[in-house]
PDB file of C-alpha atoms and ligand atoms in Angstrom:
ATOM      1  CA  MET A   1     -13.826 -49.793  82.861  1.00 94.00           C
ATOM      2  CA  LEU A   2     -16.441 -48.818  80.305  1.00 97.00           C
ATOM      3  CA  ALA A   3     -17.643 -45.201  80.559  1.00 98.00           C
ATOM      4  CA  PHE A   4     -20.130 -42.995  78.702  1.00 98.00           C
ATOM      5  CA  GLU A   5     -20.073 -39.199  78.490  1.00 96.00           C
ATOM      6  CA  ALA A   6     -22.647 -36.851  77.010  1.00 96.00           C
ATOM      7  CA  PHE A   7     -21.233 -33.648  75.506  1.00 96.00           C
ATOM      8  CA  ALA A   8     -24.469 -32.561  73.832  1.00 96.00           C
ATOM      9  CA  SER A   9     -27.953 -34.052  73.809  1.00 96.00           C
ATOM     10  CA  GLY A  10     -31.291 -33.009  72.315  1.00 96.00           C
ATOM     11  CA  SER A  11     -32.712 -31.584  69.117  1.00 94.00           C
ATOM     12  CA  ALA A  12     -30.003 -28.877  68.972  1.00 94.00           C
ATOM     13  CA  GLY A  13     -27.207 -31.436  68.743  1.00 96.00           C
ATOM     14  CA  ASN A  14     -25.936 -34.785  69.980  1.00 97.00           C
ATOM     15  CA  LEU A  15     -22.412 -35.879  70.778  1.00 97.00           C
ATOM     16  CA  TYR A  16     -21.372 -38.726  73.075  1.00 98.00           C
ATOM     17  CA  ARG A  17     -18.155 -40.587  73.846  1.00 97.00           C
ATOM     18  CA  VAL A  18     -17.549 -44.152  74.991  1.00 97.00           C
ATOM     19  CA  THR A  19     -14.247 -45.052  76.611  1.00 97.00           C
ATOM     20  CA  ALA A  20     -12.678 -48.147  78.179  1.00 97.00           C
ATOM     21  CA  ASP A  21      -9.200 -48.835  79.563  1.00 95.00           C
ATOM     22  CA  GLY A  22      -6.702 -49.421  76.793  1.00 94.00           C
ATOM     23  CA  HIS A  23      -9.278 -48.695  74.060  1.00 96.00           C
ATOM     24  CA  PRO A  24      -9.181 -45.728  71.696  1.00 96.00           C
ATOM     25  CA  PRO A  25     -12.416 -43.823  72.428  1.00 96.00           C
ATOM     26  CA  LEU A  26     -15.476 -44.171  70.268  1.00 98.00           C
ATOM     27  CA  LEU A  27     -17.761 -41.244  69.467  1.00 98.00           C
ATOM     28  CA  ILE A  28     -21.503 -41.700  69.104  1.00 98.00           C
ATOM     29  CA  GLU A  29     -23.216 -39.080  66.914  1.00 98.00           C
ATOM     30  CA  ALA A  30     -21.569 -36.007  65.429  1.00 98.00           C
ATOM     31  CA  GLY A  31     -24.498 -33.595  65.583  1.00 97.00           C
ATOM     32  CA  VAL A  32     -22.658 -30.418  66.530  1.00 97.00           C
ATOM     33  CA  ALA A  33     -20.454 -27.988  64.604  1.00 96.00           C
ATOM     34  CA  TYR A  34     -17.008 -29.473  64.008  1.00 96.00           C
ATOM     35  CA  LYS A  35     -15.358 -26.719  66.089  1.00 95.00           C
ATOM     36  CA  ALA A  36     -17.622 -27.544  69.032  1.00 95.00           C
ATOM     37  CA  LEU A  37     -16.854 -31.231  68.569  1.00 96.00           C
ATOM     38  CA  GLN A  38     -13.112 -30.541  68.593  1.00 94.00           C
ATOM     39  CA  ARG A  39     -13.458 -28.433  71.735  1.00 93.00           C
ATOM     40  CA  ALA A  40     -15.517 -31.116  73.478  1.00 92.00           C
ATOM     41  CA  VAL A  41     -13.265 -33.992  72.548  1.00 91.00           C
ATOM     42  CA  GLY A  42     -10.207 -31.959  73.547  1.00 85.00           C
ATOM     43  CA  PHE A  43      -8.666 -31.839  70.079  1.00 75.00           C
ATOM     44  CA  GLY A  44      -8.032 -35.576  70.291  1.00 82.00           C
ATOM     45  CA  VAL A  45     -10.384 -36.084  67.370  1.00 89.00           C
ATOM     46  CA  THR A  46      -7.932 -37.996  65.226  1.00 86.00           C
ATOM     47  CA  GLN A  47      -7.204 -40.384  68.106  1.00 91.00           C
ATOM     48  CA  VAL A  48     -10.760 -41.738  68.295  1.00 95.00           C
ATOM     49  CA  ALA A  49     -11.339 -45.221  66.941  1.00 96.00           C
ATOM     50  CA  GLY A  50     -14.363 -44.031  64.988  1.00 98.00           C
ATOM     51  CA  CYS A  51     -17.803 -42.506  65.202  1.00 98.00           C
ATOM     52  CA  LEU A  52     -21.209 -44.223  65.125  1.00 98.00           C
ATOM     53  CA  VAL A  53     -24.047 -42.173  63.652  1.00 98.00           C
ATOM     54  CA  SER A  54     -27.654 -43.252  64.186  1.00 98.00           C
ATOM     55  CA  HIS A  55     -29.362 -41.285  61.392  1.00 98.00           C
ATOM     56  CA  ALA A  56     -29.115 -38.406  58.950  1.00 98.00           C
ATOM     57  CA  HIS A  57     -30.875 -35.638  60.896  1.00 98.00           C
ATOM     58  CA  LEU A  58     -28.425 -32.786  61.399  1.00 98.00           C
ATOM     59  CA  ASP A  59     -28.648 -32.911  65.199  1.00 97.00           C
ATOM     60  CA  HIS A  60     -26.863 -36.292  64.828  1.00 98.00           C
ATOM     61  CA  SER A  61     -24.759 -35.882  61.690  1.00 98.00           C
ATOM     62  CA  ARG A  62     -23.742 -32.222  61.353  1.00 98.00           C
ATOM     63  CA  ALA A  63     -19.953 -32.812  61.593  1.00 97.00           C
ATOM     64  CA  VAL A  64     -19.686 -36.103  59.677  1.00 98.00           C
ATOM     65  CA  GLU A  65     -18.241 -34.451  56.574  1.00 97.00           C
ATOM     66  CA  TYR A  66     -15.414 -32.956  58.656  1.00 96.00           C
ATOM     67  CA  LEU A  67     -14.743 -36.139  60.611  1.00 96.00           C
ATOM     68  CA  VAL A  68     -14.262 -38.257  57.496  1.00 97.00           C
ATOM     69  CA  ALA A  69     -12.036 -35.544  56.042  1.00 96.00           C
ATOM     70  CA  GLN A  70      -9.897 -35.845  59.206  1.00 94.00           C
ATOM     71  CA  ALA A  71      -9.552 -39.600  58.555  1.00 94.00           C
ATOM     72  CA  VAL A  72     -11.971 -40.544  61.359  1.00 96.00           C
ATOM     73  CA  PRO A  73     -13.974 -43.582  60.218  1.00 98.00           C
ATOM     74  CA  VAL A  74     -17.721 -43.009  60.523  1.00 98.00           C
ATOM     75  CA  TYR A  75     -20.175 -45.936  60.640  1.00 98.00           C
ATOM     76  CA  THR A  76     -23.848 -45.574  59.831  1.00 98.00           C
ATOM     77  CA  GLY A  77     -26.714 -47.228  57.964  1.00 98.00           C
ATOM     78  CA  ARG A  78     -26.630 -47.498  54.178  1.00 97.00           C
ATOM     79  CA  GLU A  79     -29.429 -44.995  53.429  1.00 97.00           C
ATOM     80  CA  THR A  80     -28.058 -42.662  56.071  1.00 98.00           C
ATOM     81  CA  ALA A  81     -24.587 -42.697  54.516  1.00 97.00           C
ATOM     82  CA  GLU A  82     -26.110 -41.760  51.154  1.00 97.00           C
ATOM     83  CA  ALA A  83     -28.278 -39.065  52.708  1.00 97.00           C
ATOM     84  CA  ILE A  84     -25.343 -37.467  54.523  1.00 96.00           C
ATOM     85  CA  LEU A  85     -22.765 -37.561  51.704  1.00 95.00           C
ATOM     86  CA  GLU A  86     -24.289 -38.159  48.314  1.00 91.00           C
ATOM     87  CA  ARG A  87     -20.994 -38.979  46.654  1.00 91.00           C
ATOM     88  CA  GLY A  88     -19.745 -41.030  49.587  1.00 93.00           C
ATOM     89  CA  HIS A  89     -16.291 -41.008  51.171  1.00 96.00           C
ATOM     90  CA  HIS A  90     -13.811 -43.823  51.810  1.00 97.00           C
ATOM     91  CA  ASN A  91     -14.002 -43.116  55.569  1.00 97.00           C
ATOM     92  CA  LEU A  92     -17.800 -43.295  55.615  1.00 98.00           C
ATOM     93  CA  HIS A  93     -18.755 -46.939  56.196  1.00 98.00           C
ATOM     94  CA  ALA A  94     -22.247 -48.309  55.592  1.00 98.00           C
ATOM     95  CA  VAL A  95     -23.325 -50.975  58.086  1.00 98.00           C
ATOM     96  CA  ASP A  96     -26.388 -53.214  58.245  1.00 98.00           C
ATOM     97  CA  ALA A  97     -28.766 -53.829  61.129  1.00 98.00           C
ATOM     98  CA  GLY A  98     -28.081 -57.196  62.752  1.00 98.00           C
ATOM     99  CA  GLN A  99     -24.519 -57.439  61.371  1.00 98.00           C
ATOM    100  CA  GLU A 100     -21.886 -57.152  64.063  1.00 98.00           C
ATOM    101  CA  PHE A 101     -18.708 -55.302  63.129  1.00 98.00           C
ATOM    102  CA  GLN A 102     -15.380 -54.429  64.689  1.00 98.00           C
ATOM    103  CA  ILE A 103     -13.753 -51.015  65.235  1.00 98.00           C
ATOM    104  CA  GLY A 104     -10.327 -51.815  66.667  1.00 96.00           C
ATOM    105  CA  PRO A 105     -10.998 -53.484  70.039  1.00 97.00           C
ATOM    106  CA  TRP A 106     -14.703 -52.524  69.997  1.00 98.00           C
ATOM    107  CA  THR A 107     -17.468 -54.807  68.772  1.00 98.00           C
ATOM    108  CA  VAL A 108     -20.624 -53.061  67.583  1.00 98.00           C
ATOM    109  CA  LEU A 109     -24.054 -54.514  66.849  1.00 98.00           C
ATOM    110  CA  PRO A 110     -26.348 -52.064  65.025  1.00 98.00           C
ATOM    111  CA  PHE A 111     -30.117 -52.590  65.139  1.00 98.00           C
ATOM    112  CA  ASP A 112     -33.123 -50.865  63.579  1.00 98.00           C
ATOM    113  CA  LEU A 113     -35.044 -48.143  65.400  1.00 98.00           C
ATOM    114  CA  VAL A 114     -38.378 -46.481  64.619  1.00 98.00           C
ATOM    115  CA  HIS A 115     -37.958 -42.900  63.336  1.00 98.00           C
ATOM    116  CA  ASP A 116     -39.167 -40.893  60.323  1.00 97.00           C
ATOM    117  CA  VAL A 117     -35.888 -41.687  58.535  1.00 98.00           C
ATOM    118  CA  PRO A 118     -33.817 -44.914  58.752  1.00 98.00           C
ATOM    119  CA  CYS A 119     -32.190 -44.972  62.185  1.00 98.00           C
ATOM    120  CA  LEU A 120     -29.904 -47.392  64.035  1.00 98.00           C
ATOM    121  CA  GLY A 121     -29.305 -48.127  67.706  1.00 98.00           C
ATOM    122  CA  PHE A 122     -25.985 -49.606  68.802  1.00 98.00           C
ATOM    123  CA  LEU A 123     -24.855 -52.249  71.258  1.00 98.00           C
ATOM    124  CA  VAL A 124     -21.179 -51.472  71.919  1.00 98.00           C
ATOM    125  CA  VAL A 125     -19.026 -54.144  73.549  1.00 98.00           C
ATOM    126  CA  SER A 126     -15.514 -53.602  74.936  1.00 98.00           C
ATOM    127  CA  ARG A 127     -12.764 -56.195  74.702  1.00 97.00           C
ATOM    128  CA  ALA A 128     -13.494 -57.132  78.342  1.00 96.00           C
ATOM    129  CA  GLY A 129     -17.084 -57.867  77.323  1.00 97.00           C
ATOM    130  CA  GLU A 130     -18.714 -54.834  78.994  1.00 98.00           C
ATOM    131  CA  LYS A 131     -21.791 -53.665  77.098  1.00 98.00           C
ATOM    132  CA  LEU A 132     -23.192 -50.207  76.408  1.00 98.00           C
ATOM    133  CA  LEU A 133     -26.659 -49.924  74.913  1.00 98.00           C
ATOM    134  CA  TYR A 134     -27.324 -46.731  72.915  1.00 98.00           C
ATOM    135  CA  ILE A 135     -30.853 -45.903  71.713  1.00 98.00           C
ATOM    136  CA  SER A 136     -31.960 -42.570  70.133  1.00 97.00           C
ATOM    137  CA  ASP A 137     -34.158 -41.377  68.225  1.00 96.00           C
ATOM    138  CA  THR A 138     -37.025 -43.861  68.195  1.00 98.00           C
ATOM    139  CA  ALA A 139     -40.705 -44.233  69.034  1.00 97.00           C
ATOM    140  CA  TYR A 140     -39.947 -47.452  70.897  1.00 96.00           C
ATOM    141  CA  CYS A 141     -37.514 -50.371  70.931  1.00 95.00           C
ATOM    142  CA  GLU A 142     -38.809 -53.848  70.152  1.00 91.00           C
ATOM    143  CA  TYR A 143     -35.588 -55.654  71.074  1.00 95.00           C
ATOM    144  CA  ARG A 144     -34.478 -56.925  74.459  1.00 94.00           C
ATOM    145  CA  PHE A 145     -30.860 -56.960  75.597  1.00 97.00           C
ATOM    146  CA  GLU A 146     -28.936 -58.821  78.266  1.00 97.00           C
ATOM    147  CA  ASN A 147     -25.895 -58.097  80.425  1.00 98.00           C
ATOM    148  CA  VAL A 148     -25.899 -54.351  79.727  1.00 98.00           C
ATOM    149  CA  ALA A 149     -23.579 -52.355  82.027  1.00 98.00           C
ATOM    150  CA  ILE A 150     -24.486 -48.868  80.785  1.00 98.00           C
ATOM    151  CA  ALA A 151     -27.794 -47.959  79.153  1.00 98.00           C
ATOM    152  CA  ALA A 152     -28.020 -44.653  77.262  1.00 98.00           C
ATOM    153  CA  VAL A 153     -31.625 -44.270  76.174  1.00 98.00           C
ATOM    154  CA  GLU A 154     -33.768 -41.499  74.720  1.00 98.00           C
ATOM    155  CA  ALA A 155     -36.404 -40.075  77.068  1.00 97.00           C
ATOM    156  CA  ASN A 156     -37.779 -37.296  74.914  1.00 96.00           C
ATOM    157  CA  TYR A 157     -41.128 -36.496  76.472  1.00 97.00           C
ATOM    158  CA  SER A 158     -43.718 -37.516  78.996  1.00 96.00           C
ATOM    159  CA  ARG A 159     -47.083 -38.590  77.635  1.00 95.00           C
ATOM    160  CA  GLY A 160     -48.751 -36.806  80.560  1.00 94.00           C
ATOM    161  CA  ILE A 161     -47.024 -33.491  79.842  1.00 95.00           C
ATOM    162  CA  LEU A 162     -47.695 -33.818  76.105  1.00 95.00           C
ATOM    163  CA  ASP A 163     -51.422 -34.506  76.603  1.00 95.00           C
ATOM    164  CA  ARG A 164     -51.727 -31.584  79.013  1.00 95.00           C
ATOM    165  CA  LEU A 165     -50.066 -29.191  76.539  1.00 95.00           C
ATOM    166  CA  VAL A 166     -52.391 -30.341  73.746  1.00 96.00           C
ATOM    167  CA  ASP A 167     -55.427 -29.985  76.037  1.00 96.00           C
ATOM    168  CA  ASN A 168     -54.600 -26.432  77.053  1.00 95.00           C
ATOM    169  CA  GLY A 169     -53.767 -25.432  73.476  1.00 94.00           C
ATOM    170  CA  THR A 170     -50.043 -24.833  74.032  1.00 93.00           C
ATOM    171  CA  LEU A 171     -49.091 -27.660  71.687  1.00 94.00           C
ATOM    172  CA  ASN A 172     -50.492 -28.337  68.237  1.00 94.00           C
ATOM    173  CA  GLN A 173     -52.059 -31.793  67.942  1.00 95.00           C
ATOM    174  CA  HIS A 174     -50.168 -32.639  64.738  1.00 96.00           C
ATOM    175  CA  HIS A 175     -46.897 -31.686  66.320  1.00 94.00           C
ATOM    176  CA  ALA A 176     -47.692 -33.883  69.334  1.00 96.00           C
ATOM    177  CA  ALA A 177     -48.552 -36.806  67.024  1.00 96.00           C
ATOM    178  CA  ARG A 178     -45.230 -36.365  65.237  1.00 96.00           C
ATOM    179  CA  VAL A 179     -43.351 -36.432  68.546  1.00 96.00           C
ATOM    180  CA  ILE A 180     -45.142 -39.654  69.544  1.00 96.00           C
ATOM    181  CA  ARG A 181     -44.385 -41.333  66.179  1.00 96.00           C
ATOM    182  CA  ASN A 182     -40.677 -40.468  66.271  1.00 97.00           C
ATOM    183  CA  HIS A 183     -39.418 -40.167  69.807  1.00 97.00           C
ATOM    184  CA  MET A 184     -39.259 -42.268  72.950  1.00 98.00           C
ATOM    185  CA  SER A 185     -41.433 -41.286  75.887  1.00 97.00           C
ATOM    186  CA  ILE A 186     -40.251 -41.649  79.462  1.00 97.00           C
ATOM    187  CA  GLU A 187     -42.949 -44.313  79.789  1.00 97.00           C
ATOM    188  CA  HIS A 188     -41.442 -46.403  76.956  1.00 97.00           C
ATOM    189  CA  ALA A 189     -37.941 -45.774  78.263  1.00 98.00           C
ATOM    190  CA  ALA A 190     -39.061 -46.996  81.698  1.00 98.00           C
ATOM    191  CA  GLN A 191     -40.462 -50.218  80.200  1.00 97.00           C
ATOM    192  CA  LEU A 192     -37.210 -50.909  78.388  1.00 97.00           C
ATOM    193  CA  LEU A 193     -35.034 -50.023  81.374  1.00 98.00           C
ATOM    194  CA  GLN A 194     -37.058 -52.265  83.628  1.00 97.00           C
ATOM    195  CA  THR A 195     -35.900 -55.237  81.540  1.00 97.00           C
ATOM    196  CA  LEU A 196     -32.270 -54.121  81.961  1.00 97.00           C
ATOM    197  CA  ALA A 197     -32.446 -53.478  85.711  1.00 97.00           C
ATOM    198  CA  VAL A 198     -30.311 -56.427  86.772  1.00 97.00           C
ATOM    199  CA  PRO A 199     -26.542 -56.774  87.308  1.00 97.00           C
ATOM    200  CA  PRO A 200     -24.247 -55.832  85.628  1.00 98.00           C
ATOM    201  CA  LEU A 201     -26.282 -52.646  84.990  1.00 98.00           C
ATOM    202  CA  ARG A 202     -24.457 -49.871  86.842  1.00 98.00           C
ATOM    203  CA  GLU A 203     -25.593 -46.630  85.256  1.00 97.00           C
ATOM    204  CA  VAL A 204     -28.292 -45.144  83.065  1.00 98.00           C
ATOM    205  CA  HIS A 205     -28.167 -42.013  80.913  1.00 98.00           C
ATOM    206  CA  LEU A 206     -31.376 -40.384  79.703  1.00 97.00           C
ATOM    207  CA  LEU A 207     -30.875 -38.665  76.356  1.00 97.00           C
ATOM    208  CA  HIS A 208     -32.497 -36.216  73.951  1.00 97.00           C
ATOM    209  CA  LEU A 209     -34.987 -34.650  76.390  1.00 96.00           C
ATOM    210  CA  SER A 210     -37.325 -32.206  74.693  1.00 93.00           C
ATOM    211  CA  GLU A 211     -37.176 -28.666  76.030  1.00 88.00           C
ATOM    212  CA  GLY A 212     -40.908 -28.223  76.584  1.00 89.00           C
ATOM    213  CA  ASN A 213     -42.284 -31.764  76.936  1.00 92.00           C
ATOM    214  CA  SER A 214     -40.011 -33.245  79.583  1.00 91.00           C
ATOM    215  CA  SER A 215     -38.949 -32.814  83.177  1.00 92.00           C
ATOM    216  CA  ALA A 216     -35.352 -33.771  83.885  1.00 94.00           C
ATOM    217  CA  GLN A 217     -35.814 -34.047  87.658  1.00 94.00           C
ATOM    218  CA  ASP A 218     -38.952 -36.171  87.485  1.00 95.00           C
ATOM    219  CA  PHE A 219     -37.522 -38.420  84.778  1.00 97.00           C
ATOM    220  CA  GLN A 220     -34.353 -39.015  86.773  1.00 96.00           C
ATOM    221  CA  ALA A 221     -36.230 -39.826  89.994  1.00 97.00           C
ATOM    222  CA  GLN A 222     -38.721 -42.068  88.191  1.00 97.00           C
ATOM    223  CA  ILE A 223     -36.051 -44.128  86.439  1.00 98.00           C
ATOM    224  CA  GLU A 224     -33.808 -44.300  89.505  1.00 97.00           C
ATOM    225  CA  ARG A 225     -36.682 -45.939  91.402  1.00 97.00           C
ATOM    226  CA  ILE A 226     -36.963 -48.567  88.664  1.00 97.00           C
ATOM    227  CA  VAL A 227     -33.316 -49.379  88.009  1.00 98.00           C
ATOM    228  CA  GLY A 228     -31.761 -48.793  91.448  1.00 97.00           C
ATOM    229  CA  VAL A 229     -28.502 -47.499  89.958  1.00 98.00           C
ATOM    230  CA  PRO A 230     -27.364 -43.908  89.281  1.00 97.00           C
ATOM    231  CA  VAL A 231     -29.325 -42.159  86.511  1.00 97.00           C
ATOM    232  CA  TYR A 232     -27.864 -39.169  84.667  1.00 97.00           C
ATOM    233  CA  VAL A 233     -29.811 -36.792  82.484  1.00 96.00           C
ATOM    234  CA  ALA A 234     -27.760 -35.602  79.516  1.00 94.00           C
ATOM    235  CA  GLY A 235     -27.924 -31.824  79.194  1.00 83.00           C
ATOM    236  CA  GLU A 236     -27.986 -29.744  76.025  1.00 78.00           C
ATOM    237  CA  GLY A 237     -24.254 -29.193  76.468  1.00 73.00           C
ATOM    238  CA  VAL A 238     -22.058 -27.707  73.770  1.00 60.00           C
ATOM    239  CA  ARG A 239     -24.058 -25.682  71.305  1.00 49.00           C
ATOM    240  CA  ALA A 240     -24.334 -26.643  67.690  1.00 43.00           C
TER     241      ALA A 240
HETATM  242 ZN1   ZN B 301     -32.483 -36.123  67.244  1.00 89.63          ZN
HETATM  243 ZN1   ZN B 302     -34.028 -37.517  64.410  1.00 89.63          ZN
END
C-alpha cells in the first residue's frame, strides 16, 4: 500500500518519503543537511529509487549535491537543476511540467506551481495505480486531480491570522504580501482538498506550516471536517 512520511517540513527544511509494497522508496525534497537526511532515512539512502525536488530554495534542496554524489538520481525542473548545480551532474535530471516520467516502478507527473522561483508539484503513481499528490510551495494550485489516495499539500498560513498580525503591527505588511504571493493558505488548501474528498482518498498531510502564521490544531480539525479522512500535520522534524 502507498504510504507517505514527513521527516521535516517548513521553512527550516523539508524531507518526505513515499513507499509502496515492492517499490524502492522515493524521496520528495532534500532540504536538510545530508547527515540529517541519512539519519532520517536510516542510512538506506542509496536504496531509494530517486528524489523529487520541487524548487531551488535551500529548505527543499540543501542535500541535493550529496545525493547525486551518492548515485541517487534527483529529478527537478530545468531552471531548478541549473540553479542548484551550475555545472550539472549526470545524476541530476531535468524534467518538464506536463511530461510524465518513470523512476523504476513509479510514474511521476510534474506540474507547475506558483512561487517566486520556478517550482513543480508532483503526482506520484505506484505500479498498482495508487496516487499521491504533492504540492508545496505555491500561492495556489490551478489544476484538479482525480483518484488521489494520499494528498500532501502545503498549508502555510491562515489569512485570518495573517491579517490580525498585520493589523496589530506584529507583522510587516510587505512580509505578509510576500507570504500571500508565494505560499498556500489553509483556505486555498481547503478549496483544493474539497475537490479531492472522494474515494479513494484515505489520508491528508498538511505541509510547510509557518511558525507564526498557522495553527496546527485548527488546520487539522478544519480539514478533517472537509475531507472526512485522517489529516496529519507534518512537524518541523529533523533539523537542517
Ligand atoms: Zn519552502
Ligand atoms: Zn520556497
